[in-house]
Coordinates of C-alpha atoms in Angstrom, one line a residue:
M1 CA 48.3 92.4 74.6
E2 CA 49.0 90.0 77.5
I3 CA 51.5 88.1 75.4
F4 CA 53.2 91.3 74.4
F5 CA 53.7 92.3 78.1
I6 CA 54.9 88.8 79.1
K7 CA 57.6 88.9 76.3
A8 CA 58.5 92.5 77.0
L9 CA 58.9 91.8 80.7
Q10 CA 61.2 88.9 80.0
L11 CA 63.2 91.0 77.6
V12 CA 63.6 93.9 80.0
L13 CA 64.5 91.6 82.9
A14 CA 67.1 89.7 80.9
I15 CA 68.7 92.9 79.4
S16 CA 68.7 94.7 82.8
L17 CA 70.5 91.7 84.4
L18 CA 73.1 91.5 81.6
V19 CA 73.7 95.2 81.5
L20 CA 74.0 95.4 85.3
L21 CA 76.6 92.6 85.4
H22 CA 78.4 93.8 82.3
E23 CA 78.9 97.3 83.7
G24 CA 79.7 95.6 87.1
G25 CA 82.7 94.0 85.4
H26 CA 84.1 97.4 84.4
F27 CA 83.2 98.7 87.9
F28 CA 85.0 95.9 89.7
F29 CA 88.3 96.3 87.9
A30 CA 88.1 100.1 88.1
K31 CA 87.7 100.0 91.8
L32 CA 90.3 97.2 92.1
F33 CA 92.9 99.5 90.6
G34 CA 91.8 102.7 92.3
V35 CA 90.0 104.3 89.4
R36 CA 87.1 106.6 90.2
V37 CA 83.7 105.7 88.7
E38 CA 81.6 108.8 88.5
K39 CA 78.3 107.2 87.4
F40 CA 77.0 103.7 87.3
Y41 CA 73.7 103.5 85.3
I42 CA 71.4 100.8 83.9
F43 CA 69.9 102.3 80.7
F44 CA 70.8 105.8 79.5
D45 CA 69.8 109.0 81.4
Y46 CA 69.9 111.6 78.6
K47 CA 68.6 114.9 80.2
F48 CA 67.1 113.0 83.2
S49 CA 66.9 109.7 85.1
L50 CA 64.1 107.6 86.5
F51 CA 66.1 107.0 89.7
K52 CA 69.4 108.0 91.2
F53 CA 71.3 108.1 94.5
K54 CA 74.8 108.8 95.7
P55 CA 75.9 107.2 99.0
K56 CA 77.7 109.3 101.5
K57 CA 81.5 109.3 101.1
S58 CA 81.1 107.8 97.6
D59 CA 82.3 109.2 94.4
T60 CA 79.8 107.2 92.4
E61 CA 76.2 108.1 91.4
Y62 CA 74.0 105.1 90.9
G63 CA 70.9 105.3 88.8
I64 CA 68.4 104.0 86.2
G65 CA 68.0 105.9 83.0
W66 CA 64.9 106.2 80.8
I67 CA 66.3 105.0 77.5
P68 CA 66.5 101.2 77.5
L69 CA 69.4 100.8 75.1
G70 CA 72.0 99.5 77.5
G71 CA 73.9 101.1 80.4
Y72 CA 77.3 102.6 81.2
C73 CA 80.0 103.3 83.8
K74 CA 81.4 106.8 83.5
I75 CA 85.0 106.3 84.5
S76 CA 87.2 109.3 85.3
G77 CA 89.9 110.3 82.8
M78 CA 88.5 108.3 79.9
I79 CA 87.1 109.2 76.6
D80 CA 83.8 107.2 76.3
E81 CA 80.2 107.6 75.1
S82 CA 79.8 110.5 77.5
F83 CA 82.2 112.6 75.3
D84 CA 83.3 114.5 78.4
T85 CA 86.2 116.3 76.7
E86 CA 86.4 119.1 79.3
Q87 CA 87.6 116.6 81.9
M88 CA 90.5 115.6 79.6
K89 CA 91.7 119.2 79.5
R90 CA 92.3 119.3 83.2
P91 CA 95.6 118.1 84.8
E92 CA 95.9 114.3 85.2
Q93 CA 94.9 112.9 88.6
P94 CA 96.1 109.6 90.2
W95 CA 92.5 108.2 90.4
E96 CA 91.9 108.6 86.7
F97 CA 91.9 105.9 84.1
R98 CA 94.4 107.6 81.9
T99 CA 97.1 107.6 84.6
K100 CA 97.0 103.8 85.2
P101 CA 99.3 101.3 83.6
T102 CA 98.2 99.9 80.3
W103 CA 97.6 96.4 81.6
Q104 CA 95.3 97.7 84.3
R105 CA 93.3 99.8 81.7
L106 CA 93.1 96.7 79.5
L107 CA 91.5 94.7 82.3
I108 CA 89.1 97.5 83.1
M109 CA 88.0 97.5 79.5
I110 CA 87.6 93.7 79.1
G111 CA 85.9 93.4 82.5
G112 CA 82.3 93.6 81.1
V113 CA 82.9 91.1 78.3
L114 CA 84.6 88.7 80.7
V115 CA 81.7 88.8 83.1
N116 CA 79.1 88.3 80.3
F117 CA 81.0 85.3 78.9
L118 CA 81.5 83.7 82.3
L119 CA 77.9 84.4 83.2
A120 CA 76.6 82.6 80.1
L121 CA 78.8 79.6 80.9
F122 CA 77.5 79.6 84.5
I123 CA 73.9 79.8 83.4
Y124 CA 74.2 77.0 80.9
S125 CA 75.9 74.9 83.6
M126 CA 73.1 75.6 86.1
I127 CA 70.5 74.8 83.4
L128 CA 72.1 71.4 82.9
F129 CA 72.3 70.8 86.6
H130 CA 68.7 71.8 87.3
W131 CA 66.9 70.6 84.2
G132 CA 69.4 68.3 82.5
D133 CA 69.9 68.1 78.8
R134 CA 66.4 67.4 77.5
Y135 CA 65.9 66.7 73.8
I136 CA 64.2 64.4 71.2
P137 CA 66.8 62.5 69.2
V138 CA 66.3 63.0 65.5
S139 CA 66.8 59.3 64.8
D140 CA 63.8 58.6 67.0
M141 CA 61.5 60.8 64.9
T142 CA 60.1 57.7 63.1
L143 CA 57.5 59.7 61.2
G144 CA 60.4 61.4 59.4
M145 CA 60.7 64.9 58.0
K146 CA 58.8 67.1 55.6
F147 CA 61.1 68.7 53.0
N148 CA 60.6 71.7 50.7
Q149 CA 61.2 71.7 46.9
E150 CA 64.9 72.6 47.1
A151 CA 65.5 69.7 49.5
K152 CA 63.6 67.3 47.2
S153 CA 65.7 68.5 44.3
Y154 CA 68.7 67.0 46.1
G155 CA 66.9 63.7 46.6
F156 CA 65.2 64.0 49.9
K157 CA 61.6 62.7 50.2
D158 CA 58.9 63.4 52.7
G159 CA 59.1 60.8 55.5
D160 CA 62.8 60.3 55.3
I161 CA 64.4 59.8 58.8
L162 CA 67.6 61.8 59.2
V163 CA 70.5 59.9 60.7
G164 CA 73.6 62.1 60.3
T165 CA 76.3 63.4 58.0
E166 CA 79.8 62.1 57.0
T167 CA 81.1 63.9 60.1
A168 CA 78.6 63.1 62.9
A169 CA 75.2 61.8 63.8
F170 CA 72.4 64.3 64.2
K171 CA 71.4 64.9 67.9
E172 CA 68.3 67.0 67.9
F173 CA 66.2 69.2 65.6
S174 CA 67.8 72.7 65.9
A175 CA 69.7 75.3 64.0
D176 CA 72.7 73.0 64.4
L177 CA 71.0 70.4 62.2
Y178 CA 70.5 72.9 59.4
R179 CA 74.1 74.0 59.8
N180 CA 75.4 70.4 59.6
I181 CA 73.3 69.7 56.5
S182 CA 74.5 73.0 54.8
E183 CA 78.1 71.9 55.3
A184 CA 77.6 68.2 54.5
H185 CA 78.7 66.3 51.4
R186 CA 76.7 63.3 52.5
V187 CA 73.5 62.9 54.6
D188 CA 72.6 59.5 55.8
I189 CA 68.9 58.7 56.0
I190 CA 66.4 55.8 56.5
R191 CA 63.7 55.5 53.8
N192 CA 61.1 52.8 54.1
G193 CA 63.3 50.9 56.5
Q194 CA 66.3 51.0 54.3
K195 CA 69.5 52.9 55.0
M196 CA 70.5 55.3 52.2
S197 CA 72.8 58.3 51.6
I198 CA 72.1 61.6 49.7
S199 CA 74.9 63.6 48.2
L200 CA 75.1 67.4 48.8
P201 CA 77.4 70.1 47.5
G202 CA 78.7 71.0 51.0
D203 CA 78.0 74.7 50.7
L204 CA 74.3 75.2 51.0
N205 CA 73.2 78.7 52.1
L206 CA 72.1 78.2 55.7
L207 CA 70.2 81.4 55.9
N208 CA 68.1 80.5 52.8
M209 CA 67.5 77.0 54.2
I210 CA 66.0 78.5 57.4
K211 CA 64.2 81.5 55.9
S212 CA 62.6 79.8 52.9
D213 CA 58.8 79.3 53.2
P214 CA 58.5 76.4 53.8
S215 CA 61.9 75.8 55.3
F216 CA 64.4 73.2 54.0
V217 CA 63.3 70.6 56.5
R218 CA 60.8 70.2 59.3
P219 CA 59.7 67.3 61.5
L220 CA 56.6 65.7 59.9
I221 CA 53.6 66.1 62.1
P222 CA 50.4 64.2 61.3
A223 CA 47.3 66.1 60.2
E224 CA 45.4 64.6 63.1
I225 CA 43.4 66.9 65.4
D226 CA 44.4 66.7 69.1
S227 CA 41.8 69.3 70.4
V228 CA 39.3 71.7 69.1
V229 CA 39.0 75.3 70.4
P230 CA 35.4 76.1 71.3
G231 CA 33.7 78.8 69.2
T232 CA 36.1 78.5 66.3
P233 CA 35.3 77.4 62.7
A234 CA 36.5 73.9 63.5
A235 CA 34.0 73.6 66.3
Q236 CA 31.2 75.0 64.2
I237 CA 31.6 72.3 61.5
G238 CA 31.8 69.5 64.1
M239 CA 35.4 68.6 64.1
Q240 CA 36.5 66.4 67.0
S241 CA 39.7 65.1 68.6
G242 CA 41.1 62.3 66.5
D243 CA 39.8 63.6 63.1
K244 CA 42.2 63.6 60.3
I245 CA 42.4 66.3 57.6
L246 CA 42.7 64.7 54.1
A247 CA 42.5 67.6 51.7
I248 CA 41.9 71.3 51.4
N249 CA 40.5 72.9 48.2
D250 CA 41.1 69.6 46.3
S251 CA 44.7 69.5 47.3
P252 CA 45.6 66.3 49.3
V253 CA 47.1 66.9 52.7
D254 CA 49.6 64.3 53.9
S255 CA 50.6 66.1 57.1
Y256 CA 49.9 69.1 59.3
N257 CA 52.9 70.7 57.7
E258 CA 51.2 70.5 54.3
F259 CA 48.0 71.9 55.8
V260 CA 49.9 74.9 57.1
D261 CA 51.6 75.4 53.7
Q262 CA 48.2 75.4 52.0
L263 CA 46.9 78.0 54.4
S264 CA 50.0 80.2 53.7
H265 CA 48.9 80.3 50.1
R266 CA 45.5 81.7 51.3
G267 CA 47.5 84.3 53.2
D268 CA 49.0 85.5 49.9
L269 CA 45.5 85.9 48.5
L270 CA 44.3 87.7 51.6
A271 CA 47.2 90.1 51.4
T272 CA 46.2 91.2 47.9
A273 CA 42.4 91.4 48.7
T274 CA 41.0 94.9 48.0
T275 CA 37.3 94.3 48.9
A276 CA 35.4 92.6 51.6
A277 CA 34.2 90.0 49.0
D278 CA 37.9 89.3 48.0
S279 CA 38.8 88.9 51.7
L280 CA 35.9 86.5 52.3
A281 CA 36.8 84.5 49.3
A282 CA 40.4 84.1 50.5
R283 CA 39.2 82.9 53.9
T284 CA 36.7 80.4 52.5
V285 CA 38.0 76.9 51.9
T286 CA 36.7 73.4 51.4
I287 CA 37.9 70.9 53.9
V288 CA 37.9 67.1 53.6
Y289 CA 38.3 65.3 56.9
A290 CA 37.6 61.9 58.4
H291 CA 36.1 61.1 61.8
A292 CA 37.9 58.3 63.7
A293 CA 34.7 56.3 63.9
Q294 CA 33.5 56.8 60.3
T295 CA 34.6 55.2 57.0
T296 CA 33.3 58.0 54.8
P297 CA 35.1 61.4 55.0
D298 CA 33.1 64.6 55.4
T299 CA 33.5 67.5 52.9
T300 CA 32.4 70.9 54.0
Q301 CA 33.0 74.6 53.2
V302 CA 34.2 76.7 56.1
T303 CA 35.3 80.4 56.6
L304 CA 38.5 80.7 58.4
T305 CA 39.2 83.4 61.1
P306 CA 40.8 86.7 59.9
E307 CA 44.1 85.2 61.0
L308 CA 43.4 82.2 58.7
K309 CA 43.0 79.8 61.6
L310 CA 40.6 76.8 61.7
G311 CA 40.7 76.4 65.4
F312 CA 42.4 73.2 66.4
T313 CA 45.6 72.0 67.8
V314 CA 47.8 69.0 66.9
K315 CA 50.2 67.0 69.0
S316 CA 53.6 68.5 69.7
L317 CA 56.9 66.7 69.2
A318 CA 57.0 66.0 72.9
D319 CA 53.6 64.3 72.6
L320 CA 54.6 62.3 69.6
Y321 CA 58.1 61.2 70.8
Q322 CA 59.6 60.4 74.2
P323 CA 62.3 63.0 75.0
V324 CA 65.7 61.9 76.3
V325 CA 67.0 63.5 79.4
T326 CA 70.7 63.4 80.4
E327 CA 71.1 64.5 84.0
Y328 CA 74.2 66.1 85.5
G329 CA 75.6 66.4 89.0
F330 CA 76.6 69.8 90.3
F331 CA 80.3 69.4 89.4
E332 CA 79.6 67.5 86.2
S333 CA 77.4 70.4 85.0
F334 CA 80.3 72.9 84.7
P335 CA 82.4 71.1 81.9
A336 CA 79.2 70.3 80.1
G337 CA 78.0 73.9 80.4
I338 CA 81.3 75.3 79.2
K339 CA 81.2 72.9 76.2
Y340 CA 77.6 73.9 75.4
G341 CA 78.3 77.6 75.7
W342 CA 81.4 77.3 73.5
N343 CA 79.4 75.6 70.8
V344 CA 76.8 78.3 70.9
L345 CA 79.5 81.0 70.5
A346 CA 81.2 79.1 67.7
S347 CA 77.9 78.6 65.8
Y348 CA 77.0 82.3 66.3
V349 CA 80.4 83.5 65.0
D350 CA 80.2 81.1 62.0
D351 CA 76.7 82.5 61.1
L352 CA 77.9 86.1 61.1
K353 CA 79.1 85.8 57.5
Y354 CA 75.5 85.9 56.4
I355 CA 75.1 89.4 57.8
F356 CA 77.2 90.8 54.9
T357 CA 74.6 89.5 52.3
A358 CA 71.4 91.2 51.3
D359 CA 69.2 88.6 52.9
G360 CA 71.5 88.7 56.0
A361 CA 70.9 92.5 56.4
K362 CA 67.2 91.9 56.1
S363 CA 67.4 89.3 58.8
L364 CA 68.8 91.7 61.3
G365 CA 66.4 92.3 64.2
G366 CA 66.0 94.8 66.9
F367 CA 64.3 94.7 70.3
G368 CA 61.1 93.4 68.7
A369 CA 62.9 90.4 67.2
I370 CA 64.8 89.7 70.4
G371 CA 61.6 90.0 72.4
N372 CA 59.9 87.4 70.2
L373 CA 62.6 84.9 71.0
F374 CA 61.0 84.7 74.5
P375 CA 57.9 82.4 75.0
A376 CA 54.3 83.8 75.2
A377 CA 54.0 82.1 78.6
W378 CA 56.5 82.5 81.4
D379 CA 59.0 79.6 81.3
W380 CA 62.1 79.8 83.5
Y381 CA 63.9 77.2 81.5
I382 CA 63.6 79.2 78.2
F383 CA 64.1 82.5 80.0
W384 CA 67.5 81.4 81.4
K385 CA 68.5 79.8 78.1
M386 CA 67.7 83.0 76.2
T387 CA 69.5 85.1 78.9
A388 CA 72.6 83.0 78.5
F389 CA 72.4 83.3 74.7
L390 CA 72.0 87.1 74.9
S391 CA 74.9 87.2 77.3
I392 CA 77.2 85.5 74.8
I393 CA 76.0 87.8 72.0
L394 CA 76.6 90.8 74.2
A395 CA 80.1 89.6 75.1
F396 CA 81.1 88.9 71.5
M397 CA 79.6 92.1 70.0
N398 CA 81.2 94.3 72.6
I399 CA 84.7 92.8 72.0
L400 CA 84.5 93.7 68.3
P401 CA 87.2 96.3 67.4
I402 CA 84.7 99.1 66.8
P403 CA 85.3 102.4 68.5
A404 CA 82.7 103.2 71.2
L405 CA 82.6 99.5 72.0
D406 CA 84.9 97.8 74.6
G407 CA 86.7 96.1 71.7
G408 CA 87.6 99.4 70.2
H409 CA 89.2 100.6 73.4
V410 CA 91.0 97.3 73.7
L411 CA 92.3 97.7 70.1
F412 CA 93.8 101.1 71.0
L413 CA 95.3 99.8 74.2
L414 CA 97.0 97.0 72.4
Y415 CA 98.3 99.5 69.9
E416 CA 99.7 101.5 72.9
M417 CA 101.3 98.4 74.4
I418 CA 103.0 97.5 71.1
T419 CA 104.1 101.0 70.0
R420 CA 104.6 102.5 73.5
R421 CA 102.6 105.5 72.3
K422 CA 99.1 106.6 73.2
P423 CA 96.7 107.6 70.4
S424 CA 96.0 111.4 70.6
E425 CA 92.9 112.6 72.5
Q426 CA 91.6 114.2 69.3
F427 CA 91.9 110.9 67.5
M428 CA 90.1 109.0 70.3
I429 CA 87.2 111.6 70.3
R430 CA 86.8 111.2 66.5
A431 CA 87.0 107.4 66.7
E432 CA 84.4 107.5 69.4
Y433 CA 82.0 109.6 67.3
I434 CA 82.5 107.3 64.3
G435 CA 82.0 104.1 66.3
F436 CA 78.9 105.6 68.0
G437 CA 77.5 106.5 64.6
I438 CA 78.1 102.9 63.3
I439 CA 76.3 101.4 66.3
L440 CA 73.4 103.9 66.0
L441 CA 73.1 103.1 62.3
L442 CA 73.0 99.3 63.0
M443 CA 70.3 99.8 65.7
I444 CA 68.2 101.9 63.3
V445 CA 68.4 99.3 60.5
A446 CA 67.7 96.4 63.0
N447 CA 64.6 98.1 64.5
L448 CA 63.4 99.3 61.1
N449 CA 63.5 95.7 60.0
D450 CA 61.2 94.9 62.9
I451 CA 58.7 97.5 61.9
L452 CA 58.8 96.4 58.3
R453 CA 58.2 92.8 59.3
A454 CA 55.3 93.8 61.5
L455 CA 53.8 95.6 58.6
G456 CA 54.3 92.6 56.3
L457 CA 56.7 94.6 54.1
L458 CA 59.8 92.5 54.7

């Protein structure tokens, strides 16, 4: 439960900050051009609000709603998510949105997206300035990689050290590595000290590569125990730091990755268990492991925890390899941050094509999926990196030409600038309803996917 609250707090803090600044972008340009802002809210206040106040001599009510699905600025003389059609029936006023020149209305509408995008670039720049660019070069992972059966069908073998593709060398193990392999026609590797190349079709499905269990490629981690958790099955059978797992249920184990894969098979058995005896049988395994000071391995039967854990930890990649840190001065961090943020945006846009597939629709996630992107322990580095990523997503999604989003309003304003004619108010109202319906449907699907994943049904 503590982990849930830590992740939830990070999610709420990040979303609140992004919504505040996004709506602040609209607010800034509205005030700059003399447009009245009636309400400025973080979260939605349907029927009531958690907090609100209106300063003296101000036309704006500020508040916090109770529905954490975003926020809004209610701008006078504009058809938006408030669906205030009565206001539009009254005579036009000089402080209203609808009476301003098209270019001013356009800036008001892109203000939120502009702020979110600039915010992401600024955060990335400050991350590089404060922490530097810290990563483990893939070429330094001398233990190599662990590959699934699909990867092996193309010629990869466990222990291969990845070097790069025909276009560029690999930098670090991340989603970009998967993406580069999926688009590559040639992957250069080192096998048993010899340089080799593997031919690929150049159009591998990135989503399948990442979602497959086990995934296409993972850093190979030795099946050597780093520490044992007291009171767990591992402690009860006498496992110690330095022990190596050799086999589980007569299946040889060449790495911690293989050990985890074997346990996942037990998970399939546990999921289909109908009785207590079936459950116990699924959790009971035979482990062969070697003590560091002994020549003869031990073989013992042990019952795993209900979560199928043995109760030990292994060394992380940061323990196995020396990370490389590139430091940036204050002014150097800005071009580096802009480049980093642009690459994140380009990768995100490139991956959107998978949303229109069956597997892509299943991969959509709501607040639960987003919350799980944050770490279980508070980490300011990861928090700010995730906040910048969410800010880029918020900017891009809002600029899509969907009615009810900023991009929909921008589309209609561009139409007006080109044709010199405004869309009718009736058309705008209908478009707003359609756009709102599309957004609501996407949110329902995304959050339903979260629920199905939590229940093990997806």
